[in-house]
Short mmCIF file of C-alpha atoms in Angstrom, two decimals:
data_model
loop_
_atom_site.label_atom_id
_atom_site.label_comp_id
_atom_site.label_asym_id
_atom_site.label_seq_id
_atom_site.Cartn_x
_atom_site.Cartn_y
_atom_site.Cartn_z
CA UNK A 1 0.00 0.00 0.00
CA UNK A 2 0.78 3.71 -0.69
CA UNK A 3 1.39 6.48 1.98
CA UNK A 4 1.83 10.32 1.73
CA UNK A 5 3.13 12.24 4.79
CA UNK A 6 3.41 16.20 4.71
CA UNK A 7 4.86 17.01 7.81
CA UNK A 8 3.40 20.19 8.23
CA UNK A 9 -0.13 21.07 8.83
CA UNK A 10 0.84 24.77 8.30
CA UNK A 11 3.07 27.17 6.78
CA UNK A 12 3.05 31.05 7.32
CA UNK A 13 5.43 32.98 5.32
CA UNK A 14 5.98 36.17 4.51
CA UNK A 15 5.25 37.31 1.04
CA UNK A 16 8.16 37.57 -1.37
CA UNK A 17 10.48 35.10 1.08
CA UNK A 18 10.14 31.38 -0.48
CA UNK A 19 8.41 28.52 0.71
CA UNK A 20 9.06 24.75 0.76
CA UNK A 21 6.46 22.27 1.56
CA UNK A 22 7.49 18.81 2.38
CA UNK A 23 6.19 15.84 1.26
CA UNK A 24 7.42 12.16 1.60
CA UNK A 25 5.78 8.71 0.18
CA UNK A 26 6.23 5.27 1.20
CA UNK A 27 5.17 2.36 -1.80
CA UNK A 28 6.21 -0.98 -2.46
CA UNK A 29 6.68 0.08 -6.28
CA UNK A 30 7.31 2.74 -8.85
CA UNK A 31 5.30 5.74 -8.31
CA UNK A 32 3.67 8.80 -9.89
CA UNK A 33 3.73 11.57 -8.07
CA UNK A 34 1.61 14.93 -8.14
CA UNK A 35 1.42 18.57 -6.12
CA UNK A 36 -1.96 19.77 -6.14
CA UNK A 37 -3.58 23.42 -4.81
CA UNK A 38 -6.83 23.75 -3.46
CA UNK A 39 -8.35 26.70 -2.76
CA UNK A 40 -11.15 27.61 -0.68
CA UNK A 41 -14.46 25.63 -1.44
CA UNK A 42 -13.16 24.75 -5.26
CA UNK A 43 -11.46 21.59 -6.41
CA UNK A 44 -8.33 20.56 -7.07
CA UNK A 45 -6.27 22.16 -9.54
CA UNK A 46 -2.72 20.47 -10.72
CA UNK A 47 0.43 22.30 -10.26
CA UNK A 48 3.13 20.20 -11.40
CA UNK A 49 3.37 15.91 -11.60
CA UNK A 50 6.39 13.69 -12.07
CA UNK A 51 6.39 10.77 -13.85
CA UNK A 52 9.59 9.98 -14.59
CA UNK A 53 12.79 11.64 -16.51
CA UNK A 54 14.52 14.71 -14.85
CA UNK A 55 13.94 14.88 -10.83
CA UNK A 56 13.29 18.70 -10.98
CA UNK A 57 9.70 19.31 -11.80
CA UNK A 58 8.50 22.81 -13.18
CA UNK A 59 4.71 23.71 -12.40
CA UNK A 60 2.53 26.34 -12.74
CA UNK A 61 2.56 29.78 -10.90
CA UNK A 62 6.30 29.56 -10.36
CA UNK A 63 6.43 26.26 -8.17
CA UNK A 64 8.81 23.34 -8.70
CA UNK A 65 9.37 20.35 -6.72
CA UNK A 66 12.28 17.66 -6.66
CA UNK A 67 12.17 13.98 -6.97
CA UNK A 68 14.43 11.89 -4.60
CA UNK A 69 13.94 8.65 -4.81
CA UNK A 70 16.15 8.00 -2.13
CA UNK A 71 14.61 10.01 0.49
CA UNK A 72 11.03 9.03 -0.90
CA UNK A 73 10.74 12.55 -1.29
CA UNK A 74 8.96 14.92 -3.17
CA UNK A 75 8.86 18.41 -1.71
CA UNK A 76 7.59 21.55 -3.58
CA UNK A 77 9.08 24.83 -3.79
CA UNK A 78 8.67 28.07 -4.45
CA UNK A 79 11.67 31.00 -4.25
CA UNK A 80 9.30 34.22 -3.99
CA UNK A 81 5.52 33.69 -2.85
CA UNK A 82 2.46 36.31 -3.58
CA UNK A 83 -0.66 36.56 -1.24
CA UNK A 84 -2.36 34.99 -3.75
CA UNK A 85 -0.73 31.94 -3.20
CA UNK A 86 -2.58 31.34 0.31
CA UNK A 87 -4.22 27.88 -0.29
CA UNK A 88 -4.32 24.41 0.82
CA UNK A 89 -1.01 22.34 -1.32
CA UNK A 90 -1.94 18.65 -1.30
CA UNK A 91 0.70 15.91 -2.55
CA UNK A 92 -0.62 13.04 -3.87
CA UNK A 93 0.84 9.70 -5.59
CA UNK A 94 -0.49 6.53 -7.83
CA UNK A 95 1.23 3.66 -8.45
CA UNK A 96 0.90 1.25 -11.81
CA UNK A 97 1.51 2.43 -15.25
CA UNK A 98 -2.09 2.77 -16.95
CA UNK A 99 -2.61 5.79 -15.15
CA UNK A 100 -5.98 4.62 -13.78
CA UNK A 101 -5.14 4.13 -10.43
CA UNK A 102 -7.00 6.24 -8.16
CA UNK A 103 -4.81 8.56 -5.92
CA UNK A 104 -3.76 8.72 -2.59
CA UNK A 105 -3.12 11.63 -1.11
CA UNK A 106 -1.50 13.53 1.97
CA UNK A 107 -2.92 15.19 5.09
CA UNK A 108 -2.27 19.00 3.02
CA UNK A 109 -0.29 21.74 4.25
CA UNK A 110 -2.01 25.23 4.24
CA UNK A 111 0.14 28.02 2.80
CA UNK A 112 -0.80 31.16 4.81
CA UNK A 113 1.30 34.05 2.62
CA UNK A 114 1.15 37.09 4.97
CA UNK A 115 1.95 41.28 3.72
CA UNK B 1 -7.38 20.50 -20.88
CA UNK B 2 -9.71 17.96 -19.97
CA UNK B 3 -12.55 19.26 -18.08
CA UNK B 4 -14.93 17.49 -15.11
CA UNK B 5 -18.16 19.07 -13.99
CA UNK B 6 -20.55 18.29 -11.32
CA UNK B 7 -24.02 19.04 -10.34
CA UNK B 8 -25.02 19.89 -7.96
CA UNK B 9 -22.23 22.00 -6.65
CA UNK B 10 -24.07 22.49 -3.48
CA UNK B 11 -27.08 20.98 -2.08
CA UNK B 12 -28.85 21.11 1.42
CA UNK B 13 -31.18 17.98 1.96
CA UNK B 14 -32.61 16.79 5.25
CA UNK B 15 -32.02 13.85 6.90
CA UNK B 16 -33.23 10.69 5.81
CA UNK B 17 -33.83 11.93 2.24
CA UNK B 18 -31.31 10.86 -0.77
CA UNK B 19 -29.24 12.92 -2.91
CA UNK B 20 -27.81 12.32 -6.38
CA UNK B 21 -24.35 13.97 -7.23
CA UNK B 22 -23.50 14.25 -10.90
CA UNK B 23 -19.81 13.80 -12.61
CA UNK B 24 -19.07 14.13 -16.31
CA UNK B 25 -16.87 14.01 -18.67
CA UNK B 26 -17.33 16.67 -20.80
CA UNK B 27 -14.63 16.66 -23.59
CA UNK B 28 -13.41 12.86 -23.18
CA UNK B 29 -14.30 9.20 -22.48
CA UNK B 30 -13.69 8.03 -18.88
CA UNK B 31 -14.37 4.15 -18.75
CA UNK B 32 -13.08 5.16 -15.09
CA UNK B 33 -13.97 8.04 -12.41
CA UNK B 34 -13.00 7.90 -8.86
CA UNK B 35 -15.28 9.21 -5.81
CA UNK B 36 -13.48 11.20 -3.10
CA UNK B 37 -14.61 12.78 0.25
CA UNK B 38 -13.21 15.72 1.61
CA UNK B 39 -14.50 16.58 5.58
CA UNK B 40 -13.56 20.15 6.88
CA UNK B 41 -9.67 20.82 6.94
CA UNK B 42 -8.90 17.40 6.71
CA UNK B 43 -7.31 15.59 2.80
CA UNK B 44 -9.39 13.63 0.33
CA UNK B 45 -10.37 9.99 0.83
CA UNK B 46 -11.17 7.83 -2.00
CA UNK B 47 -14.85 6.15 -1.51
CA UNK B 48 -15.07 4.51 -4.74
CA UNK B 49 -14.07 3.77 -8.12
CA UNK B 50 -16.88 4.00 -10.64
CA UNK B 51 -16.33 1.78 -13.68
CA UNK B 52 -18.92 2.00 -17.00
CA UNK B 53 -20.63 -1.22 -17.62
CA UNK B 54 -19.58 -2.66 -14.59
CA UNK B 55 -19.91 -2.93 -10.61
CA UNK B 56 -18.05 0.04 -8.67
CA UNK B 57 -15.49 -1.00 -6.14
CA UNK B 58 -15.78 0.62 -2.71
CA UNK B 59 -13.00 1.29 -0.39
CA UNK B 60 -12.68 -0.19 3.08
CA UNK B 61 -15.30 0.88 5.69
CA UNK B 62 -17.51 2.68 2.70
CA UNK B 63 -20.94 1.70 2.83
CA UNK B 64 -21.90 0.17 -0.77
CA UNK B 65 -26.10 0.14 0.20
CA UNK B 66 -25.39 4.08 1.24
CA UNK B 67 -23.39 4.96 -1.51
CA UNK B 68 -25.11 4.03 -4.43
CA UNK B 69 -22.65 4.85 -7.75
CA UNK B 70 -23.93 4.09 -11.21
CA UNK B 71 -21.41 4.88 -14.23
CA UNK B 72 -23.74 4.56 -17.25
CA UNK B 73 -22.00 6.04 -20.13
CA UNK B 74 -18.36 6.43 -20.97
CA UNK B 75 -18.64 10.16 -19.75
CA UNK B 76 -21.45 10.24 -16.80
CA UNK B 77 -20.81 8.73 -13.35
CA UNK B 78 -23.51 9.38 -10.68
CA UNK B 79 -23.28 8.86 -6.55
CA UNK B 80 -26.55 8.49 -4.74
CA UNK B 81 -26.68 9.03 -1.13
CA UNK B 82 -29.57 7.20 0.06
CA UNK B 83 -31.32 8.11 3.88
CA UNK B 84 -28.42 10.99 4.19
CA UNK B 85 -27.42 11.94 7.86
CA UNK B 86 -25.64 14.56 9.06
CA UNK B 87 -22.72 12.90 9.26
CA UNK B 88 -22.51 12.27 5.13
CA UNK B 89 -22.12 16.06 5.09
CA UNK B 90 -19.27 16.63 3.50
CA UNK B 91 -17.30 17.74 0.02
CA UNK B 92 -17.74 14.72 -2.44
CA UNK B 93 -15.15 15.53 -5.67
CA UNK B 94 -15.01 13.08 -8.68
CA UNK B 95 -11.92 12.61 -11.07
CA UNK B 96 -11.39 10.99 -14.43
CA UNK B 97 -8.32 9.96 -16.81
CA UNK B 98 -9.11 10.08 -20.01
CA UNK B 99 -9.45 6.79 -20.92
CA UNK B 100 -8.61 7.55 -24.68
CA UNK B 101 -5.35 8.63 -23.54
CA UNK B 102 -2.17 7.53 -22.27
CA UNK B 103 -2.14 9.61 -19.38
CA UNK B 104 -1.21 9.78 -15.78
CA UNK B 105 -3.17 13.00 -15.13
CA UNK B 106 -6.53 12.82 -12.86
CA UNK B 107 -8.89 15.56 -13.75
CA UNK B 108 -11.00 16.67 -10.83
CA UNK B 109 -14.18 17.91 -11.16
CA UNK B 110 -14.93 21.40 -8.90
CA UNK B 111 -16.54 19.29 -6.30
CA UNK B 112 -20.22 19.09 -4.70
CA UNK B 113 -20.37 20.34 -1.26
CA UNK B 114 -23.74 18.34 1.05
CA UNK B 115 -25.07 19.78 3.64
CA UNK B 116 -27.85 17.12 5.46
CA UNK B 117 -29.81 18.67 8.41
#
């Protein structure tokens, strides 16, 4: 079975400084993995996935996130935030290669970007 | 992109009544959706995965008699709560691949918020 842990529940920042939210995965095989932003009473929307090729991931609105398989890590990044990005950042990961596999995702971290 | 709707997006019912909750497909085939629920401040939990022509599979401790999920076309999925309680109030999203596709990409519809008093 799959696992996603973000360690934090929270993250205030100050905007302009950068942010990095931590995520780590535990599966028994490969894995997809996925950074997704919620904001308040909407759906998901997709920032940025790996699925395999180069470890450093370029999203949407300026984020990026690393690959290390060795630390079973994912973590997303961001070097200069905006108020706008205060929102809930969920990581998420599927296993199998069809792409059909339903996801499993972490606890979320909320992003609260403060003037 | 691919895009997912639902309907309703928000619906009050009272207990004991049952709701339906829409999810399609609207520019691709999904022979697949998935069911999530999202309580306040807490992550999404699958429920479900809806499959057309066939029997959905339900996740652990999901009630199948409760939550009632018929995926009749290859771009319409439908969850039924049946004799809602205030405890199925919650934010139910669906998500698709597109099944015509080679692709590892969920698309997530905007999600359908219940409210049962």
């Amino acid at each position: 079975a799959q696992s996603v842990t973000q360690l934090d529940s929270q993250v205030p920042v100050f905007e302009e400084a950068p942010v990095e939210l931590r995520c780590n995965y535990s599966s028994s095989v490969s894995v997809y993995l996925f950074w997704y932003v919620q904001y308040p009473n909407q759906g998901l929307q997709l920032l940025l996935k790996y699925l395999s090729g180069s470890t450093l991931v370029k999203g949407i609105n300026g984020f990026e996130a690393e690959f290390n398989k060795s630390q079973t890590s994912f973590h997303l990044r961001k070097p200069s935030v905006h108020i706008s990005d205060t929102a809930e950042y969920f990581c998420a990961v599927s296993e199998g290669i069809t792409g059909r596999r339903a996801l499993t995702f972490g606890s979320g971290t909320r992003l609260q970007v403060q003037p | 992109g691919a895009v997912v709707s639902q309907h309703p997006s928000w619906v009050i019912c009272k207990s004991g009544t049952s709701v339906k909750i829409e999810c399609r497909s609207l520019d691709f085939q999904a022979t697949t959706m998935f069911w999530y629920r999202q309580f306040p401040k807490q992550s999404l939990m699958l429920m479900a995965t809806s499959n057309e022509g066939s029997k959905a599979t339900y996740e652990q401790g999901v009630e199948k008699d409760k939550f009632l999920i018929n995926h009749a076309s290859l771009t319409l999925s439908t969850l039924t709560v049946t004799s809602a309680h205030p405890e199925d109030s919650s934010f139910y999203i669906c998500s698709a691949p597109n099944s015509g596709r080679v692709s590892y990409e969920q698309y997530f519809g905007p999600g359908t918020r219940l409210t049962v008093t």
